[in-house]
Short mmCIF file of C-alpha atoms in Angstrom, two decimals:
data_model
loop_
_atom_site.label_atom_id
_atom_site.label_comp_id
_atom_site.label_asym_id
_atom_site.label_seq_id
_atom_site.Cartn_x
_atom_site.Cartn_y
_atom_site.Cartn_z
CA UNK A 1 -38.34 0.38 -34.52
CA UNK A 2 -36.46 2.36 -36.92
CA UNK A 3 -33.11 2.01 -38.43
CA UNK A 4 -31.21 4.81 -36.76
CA UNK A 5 -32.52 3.46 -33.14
CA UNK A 6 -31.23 -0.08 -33.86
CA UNK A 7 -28.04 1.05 -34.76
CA UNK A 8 -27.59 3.49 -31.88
CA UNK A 9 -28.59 0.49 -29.51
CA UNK A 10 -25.99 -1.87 -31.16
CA UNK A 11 -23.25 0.81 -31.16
CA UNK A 12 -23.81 1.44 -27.06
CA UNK A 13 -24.12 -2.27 -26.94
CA UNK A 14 -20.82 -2.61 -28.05
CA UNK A 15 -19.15 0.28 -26.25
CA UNK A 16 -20.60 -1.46 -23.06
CA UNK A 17 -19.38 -5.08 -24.12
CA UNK A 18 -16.15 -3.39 -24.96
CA UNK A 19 -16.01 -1.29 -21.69
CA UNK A 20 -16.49 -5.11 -19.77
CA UNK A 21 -13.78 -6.65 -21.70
CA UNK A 22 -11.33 -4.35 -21.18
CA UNK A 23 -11.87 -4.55 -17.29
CA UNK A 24 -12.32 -8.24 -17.58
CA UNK A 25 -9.00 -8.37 -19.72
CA UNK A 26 -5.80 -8.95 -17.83
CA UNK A 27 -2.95 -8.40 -19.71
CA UNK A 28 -0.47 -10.52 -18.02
CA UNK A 29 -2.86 -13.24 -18.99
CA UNK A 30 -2.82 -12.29 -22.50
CA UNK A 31 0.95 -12.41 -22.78
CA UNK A 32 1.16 -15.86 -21.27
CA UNK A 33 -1.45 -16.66 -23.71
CA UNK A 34 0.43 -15.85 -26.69
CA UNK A 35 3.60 -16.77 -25.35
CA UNK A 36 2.22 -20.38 -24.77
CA UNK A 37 1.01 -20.14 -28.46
CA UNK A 38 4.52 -19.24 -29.87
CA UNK A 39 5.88 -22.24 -28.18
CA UNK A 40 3.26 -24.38 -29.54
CA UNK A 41 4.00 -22.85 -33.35
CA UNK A 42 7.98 -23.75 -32.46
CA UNK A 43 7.04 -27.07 -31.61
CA UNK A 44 5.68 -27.55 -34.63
CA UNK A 45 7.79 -26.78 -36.60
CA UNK A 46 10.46 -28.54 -34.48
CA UNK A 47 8.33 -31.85 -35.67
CA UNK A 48 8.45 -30.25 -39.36
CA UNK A 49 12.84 -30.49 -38.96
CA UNK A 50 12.06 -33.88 -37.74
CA UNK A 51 10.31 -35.13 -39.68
CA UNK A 52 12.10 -34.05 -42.69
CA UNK A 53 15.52 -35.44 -41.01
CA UNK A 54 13.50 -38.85 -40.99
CA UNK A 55 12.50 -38.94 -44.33
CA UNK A 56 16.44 -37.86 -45.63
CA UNK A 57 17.44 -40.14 -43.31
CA UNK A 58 15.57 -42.64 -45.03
CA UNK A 59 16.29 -41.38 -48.70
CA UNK A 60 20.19 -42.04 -47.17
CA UNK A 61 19.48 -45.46 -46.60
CA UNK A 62 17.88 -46.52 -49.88
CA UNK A 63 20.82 -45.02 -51.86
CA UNK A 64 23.47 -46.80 -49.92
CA UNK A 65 21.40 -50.21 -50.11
CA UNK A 66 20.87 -49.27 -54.43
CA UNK A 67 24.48 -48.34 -54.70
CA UNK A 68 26.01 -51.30 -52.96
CA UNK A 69 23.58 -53.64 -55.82
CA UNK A 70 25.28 -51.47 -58.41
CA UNK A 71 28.20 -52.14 -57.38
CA UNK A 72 27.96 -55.78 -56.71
CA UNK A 73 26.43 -56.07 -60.46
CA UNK A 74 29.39 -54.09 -61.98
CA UNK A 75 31.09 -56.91 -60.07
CA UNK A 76 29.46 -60.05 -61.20
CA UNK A 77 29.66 -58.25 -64.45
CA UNK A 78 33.06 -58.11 -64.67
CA UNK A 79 33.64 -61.66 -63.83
CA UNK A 80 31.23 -62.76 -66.30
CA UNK A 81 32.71 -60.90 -69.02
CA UNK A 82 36.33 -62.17 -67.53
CA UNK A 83 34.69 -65.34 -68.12
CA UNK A 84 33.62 -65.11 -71.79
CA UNK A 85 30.27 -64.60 -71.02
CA UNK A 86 29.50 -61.39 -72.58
CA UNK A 87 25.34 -61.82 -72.31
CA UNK A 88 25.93 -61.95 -68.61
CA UNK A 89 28.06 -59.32 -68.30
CA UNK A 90 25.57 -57.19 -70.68
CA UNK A 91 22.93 -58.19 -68.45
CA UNK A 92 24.50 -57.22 -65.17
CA UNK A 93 25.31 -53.76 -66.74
CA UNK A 94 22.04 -53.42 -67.66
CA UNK A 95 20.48 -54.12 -64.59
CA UNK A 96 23.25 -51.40 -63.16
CA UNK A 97 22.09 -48.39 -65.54
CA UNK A 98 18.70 -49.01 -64.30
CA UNK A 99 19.66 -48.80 -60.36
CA UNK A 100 21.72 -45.95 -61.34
CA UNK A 101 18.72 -43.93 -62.36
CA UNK A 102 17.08 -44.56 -59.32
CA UNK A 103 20.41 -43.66 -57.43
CA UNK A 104 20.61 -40.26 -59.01
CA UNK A 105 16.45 -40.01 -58.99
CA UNK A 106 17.15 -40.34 -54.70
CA UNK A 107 20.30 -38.08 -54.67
CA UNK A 108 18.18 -35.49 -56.27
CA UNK A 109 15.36 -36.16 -53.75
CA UNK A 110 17.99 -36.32 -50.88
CA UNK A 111 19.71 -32.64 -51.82
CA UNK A 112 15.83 -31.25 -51.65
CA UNK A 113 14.85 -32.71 -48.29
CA UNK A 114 18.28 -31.43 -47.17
CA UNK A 115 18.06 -28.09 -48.04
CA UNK A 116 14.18 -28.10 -46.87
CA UNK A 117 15.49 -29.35 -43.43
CA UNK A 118 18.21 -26.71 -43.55
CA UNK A 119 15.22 -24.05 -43.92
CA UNK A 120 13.30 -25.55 -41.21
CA UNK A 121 16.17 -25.74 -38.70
CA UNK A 122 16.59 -21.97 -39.75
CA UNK A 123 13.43 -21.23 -39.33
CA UNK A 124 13.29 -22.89 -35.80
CA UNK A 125 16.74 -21.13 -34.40
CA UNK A 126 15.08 -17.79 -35.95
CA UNK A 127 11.68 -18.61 -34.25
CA UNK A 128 13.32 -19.50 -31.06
CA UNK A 129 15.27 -16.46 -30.53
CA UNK A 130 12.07 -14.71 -30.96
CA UNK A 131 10.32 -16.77 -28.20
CA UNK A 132 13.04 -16.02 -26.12
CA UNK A 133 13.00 -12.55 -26.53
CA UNK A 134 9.02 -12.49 -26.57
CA UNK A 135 9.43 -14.34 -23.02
CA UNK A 136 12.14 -11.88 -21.64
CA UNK A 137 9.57 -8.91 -22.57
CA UNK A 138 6.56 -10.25 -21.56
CA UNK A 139 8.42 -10.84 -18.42
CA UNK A 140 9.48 -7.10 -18.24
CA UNK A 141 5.86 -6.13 -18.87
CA UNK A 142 4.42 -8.17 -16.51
CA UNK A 143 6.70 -7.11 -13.86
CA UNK A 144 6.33 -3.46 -15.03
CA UNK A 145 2.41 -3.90 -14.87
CA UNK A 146 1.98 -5.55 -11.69
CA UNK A 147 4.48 -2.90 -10.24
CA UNK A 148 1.88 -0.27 -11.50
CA UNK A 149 -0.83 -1.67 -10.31
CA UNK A 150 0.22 -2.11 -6.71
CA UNK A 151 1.48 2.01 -6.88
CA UNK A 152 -1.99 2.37 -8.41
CA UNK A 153 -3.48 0.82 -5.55
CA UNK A 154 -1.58 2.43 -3.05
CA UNK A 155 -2.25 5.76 -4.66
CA UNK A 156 -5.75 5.29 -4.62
CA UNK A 157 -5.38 3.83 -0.30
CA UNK A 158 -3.51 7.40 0.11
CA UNK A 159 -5.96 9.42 -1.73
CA UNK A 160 -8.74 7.94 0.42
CA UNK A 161 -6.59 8.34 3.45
CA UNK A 162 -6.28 11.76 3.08
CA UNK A 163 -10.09 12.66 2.12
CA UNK A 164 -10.47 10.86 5.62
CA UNK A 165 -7.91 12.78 7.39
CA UNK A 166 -9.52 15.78 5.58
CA UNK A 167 -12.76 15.39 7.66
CA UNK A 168 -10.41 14.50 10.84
CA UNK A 169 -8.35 17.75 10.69
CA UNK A 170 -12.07 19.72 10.03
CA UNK A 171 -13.38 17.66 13.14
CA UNK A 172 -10.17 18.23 15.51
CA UNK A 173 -10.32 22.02 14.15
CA UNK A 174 -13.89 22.63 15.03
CA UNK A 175 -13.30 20.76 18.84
CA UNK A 176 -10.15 23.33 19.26
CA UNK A 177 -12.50 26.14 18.17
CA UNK A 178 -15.28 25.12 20.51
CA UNK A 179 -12.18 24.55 23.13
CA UNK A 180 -11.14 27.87 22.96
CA UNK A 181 -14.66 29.48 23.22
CA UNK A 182 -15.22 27.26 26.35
CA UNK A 183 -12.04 28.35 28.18
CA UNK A 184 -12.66 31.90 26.99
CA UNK A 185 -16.03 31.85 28.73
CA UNK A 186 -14.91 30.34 31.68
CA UNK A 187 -12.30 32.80 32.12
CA UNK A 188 -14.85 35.91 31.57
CA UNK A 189 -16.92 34.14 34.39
CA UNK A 190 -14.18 33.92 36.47
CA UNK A 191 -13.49 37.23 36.30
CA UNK A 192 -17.20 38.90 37.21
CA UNK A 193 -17.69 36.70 39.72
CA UNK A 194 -14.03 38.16 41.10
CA UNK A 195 -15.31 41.75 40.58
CA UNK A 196 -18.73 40.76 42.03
CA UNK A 197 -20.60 42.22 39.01
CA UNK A 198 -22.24 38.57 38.70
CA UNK A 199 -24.38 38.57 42.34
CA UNK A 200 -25.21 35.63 43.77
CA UNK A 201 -28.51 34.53 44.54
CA UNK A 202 -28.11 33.06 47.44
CA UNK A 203 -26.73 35.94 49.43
CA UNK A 204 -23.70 34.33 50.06
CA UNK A 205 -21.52 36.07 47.96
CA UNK A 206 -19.29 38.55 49.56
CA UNK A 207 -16.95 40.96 48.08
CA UNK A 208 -13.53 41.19 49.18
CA UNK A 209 -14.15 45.02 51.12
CA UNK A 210 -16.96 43.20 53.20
CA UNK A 211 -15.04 40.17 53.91
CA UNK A 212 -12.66 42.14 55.62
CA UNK A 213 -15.14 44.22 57.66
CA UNK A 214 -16.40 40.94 58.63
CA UNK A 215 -13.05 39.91 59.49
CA UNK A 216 -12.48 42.82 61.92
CA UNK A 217 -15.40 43.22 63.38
CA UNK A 218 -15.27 39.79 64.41
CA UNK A 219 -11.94 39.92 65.71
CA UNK A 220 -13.26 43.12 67.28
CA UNK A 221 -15.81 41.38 69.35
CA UNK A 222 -13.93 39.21 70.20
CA UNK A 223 -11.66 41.53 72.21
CA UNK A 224 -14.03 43.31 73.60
CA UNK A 225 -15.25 40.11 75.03
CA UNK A 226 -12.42 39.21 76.36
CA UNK A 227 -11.87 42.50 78.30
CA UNK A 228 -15.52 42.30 80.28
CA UNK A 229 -14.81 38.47 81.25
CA UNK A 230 -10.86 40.26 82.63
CA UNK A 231 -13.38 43.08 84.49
CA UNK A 232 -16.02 40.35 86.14
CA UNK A 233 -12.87 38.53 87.28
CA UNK A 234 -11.70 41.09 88.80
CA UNK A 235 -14.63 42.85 90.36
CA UNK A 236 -15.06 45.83 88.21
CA UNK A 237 -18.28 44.68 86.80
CA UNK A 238 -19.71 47.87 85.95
CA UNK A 239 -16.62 49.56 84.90
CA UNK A 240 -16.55 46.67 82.23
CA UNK A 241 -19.73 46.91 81.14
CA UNK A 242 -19.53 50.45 80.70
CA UNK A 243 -16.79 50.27 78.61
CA UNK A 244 -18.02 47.12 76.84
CA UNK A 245 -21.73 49.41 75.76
CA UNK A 246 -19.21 52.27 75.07
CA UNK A 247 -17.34 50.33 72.17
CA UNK A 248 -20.19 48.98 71.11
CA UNK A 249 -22.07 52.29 70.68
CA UNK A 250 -19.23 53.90 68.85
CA UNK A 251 -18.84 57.91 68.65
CA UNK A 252 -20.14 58.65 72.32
CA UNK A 253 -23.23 57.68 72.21
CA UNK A 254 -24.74 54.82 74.83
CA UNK A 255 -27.18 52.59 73.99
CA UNK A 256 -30.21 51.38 75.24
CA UNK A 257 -28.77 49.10 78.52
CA UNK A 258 -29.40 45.66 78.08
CA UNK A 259 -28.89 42.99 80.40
CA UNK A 260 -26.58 40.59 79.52
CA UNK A 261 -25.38 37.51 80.94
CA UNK A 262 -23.52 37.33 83.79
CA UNK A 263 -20.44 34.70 84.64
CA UNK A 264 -20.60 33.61 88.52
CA UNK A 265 -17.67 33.63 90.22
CA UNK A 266 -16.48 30.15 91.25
#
């Protein structure tokens, strides 16, 4: 496999590994991360300052034991030499000059552990009030972030919300369309069957002209009927008939005599 093929394959396999990290990656966590390690750098050096305190503490203690013996020789030295004896007195002075040196050799020591610790505590108010203010902004971002998320989120609900009410509003618009064309058609029925161009198989179907022959001509018969039942009652049998095949016929003309029932008399 040749150079320029490894190299490509490395360099996507990195994009990728980088792609998955920065999804993985969670940025709130990373600021309590490095918040936790600033306060684990102040502690430190929290233990530096005490530590330093201890040991000039300590330094404090040595010169106030080595200048309480110097004093106690200059003491005994100046009773010895009160009491004529000058060796002792010599003696005791010498033994002074030498805890002197010390004495200054621990002052010295003392002044540079003091100004150390005065650097550290420095250092640790300085680092603190940069802790603080880390704590306040990581705080801010936090709040900022998971506040943009949740919009994000709720963006991204509406966004699918609509794309659904999309295909709703194309659904309800295509059942109104189909609606319409239903009533439409229904209506256009209505009307040919109302003008009778639509006929009706059956032979049932009757216009509204012939529906009122029908009407009178039934009503018709019905008089007529009712005047030759009025002439058998009251004996004028064949003048009612007459007239009865005279309607019946219509313009003059008789028809064909038929016999028709006859009502008894009771």
């Amino acid at each position: 496999m040749s150079d320029g093929v490894m190299k490509r394959m490395g360099m996507i396999f990195r994009a990728k590994a980088n792609k998955a990290l920065d999804r993985a990656e969670d940025p709130r966590e990373t600021l309590d991360y490095s918040y936790q390690k600033q306060l684990e750098l102040l502690q430190k050096v929290r233990r530096g300052v005490a530590d330093v305190a201890t040991s000039r503490k300590r330094l404090e203690l040595q010169l106030n034991q080595l200048q309480g013996q110097s004093a106690k020789l200059e003491d005994q030295g100046r009773k010895a030499l009160a009491l004529g004896r000058e060796d002792l007195a010599r003696e005791a002075l010498s033994r002074r000059s030498a805890l002197q040196q010390q004495v200054t050799d621990l002052e010295t020591q003392h002044q540079t552990l003091q100004g150390e610790e005065e650097k550290l505590t420095l250092a640790a108010q300085r680092l603190q009030a940069k802790v603080d203010a880390f704590r306040t902004k990581k705080e801010t971002i936090k709040a900022t972030y998971t506040a943009a998320q949740a919009q994000t989120r709720i963006g991204e609900a509406f966004s699918g919300i609509s794309e659904e009410m999309g295909d709703v509003g194309m659904a309800i618009q295509r059942a109104e369309d189909k609606t319409a064309q239903l009533q439409a058609r229904a209506g256009a029925l209505d009307e040919l069957m109302a003008s009778g161009a639509l006929d009706d198989p059956s032979g049932m179907a009757k216009d509204d002209i012939t529906a009122e022959l029908d009407r009178l001509s039934g009503g018709s018969d019905v008089e007529l009927e009712l005047q030759r039942m009025k002439a058998e009652l009251a004996g004028g049998t064949s003048a009612g008939q007459q007239a009865l095949e005279s309607g019946q016929n219509g313009e003059g003309q008789s028809a064909p005599q038929q016999d028709r029932p006859r009502f008894d008399k009771q």
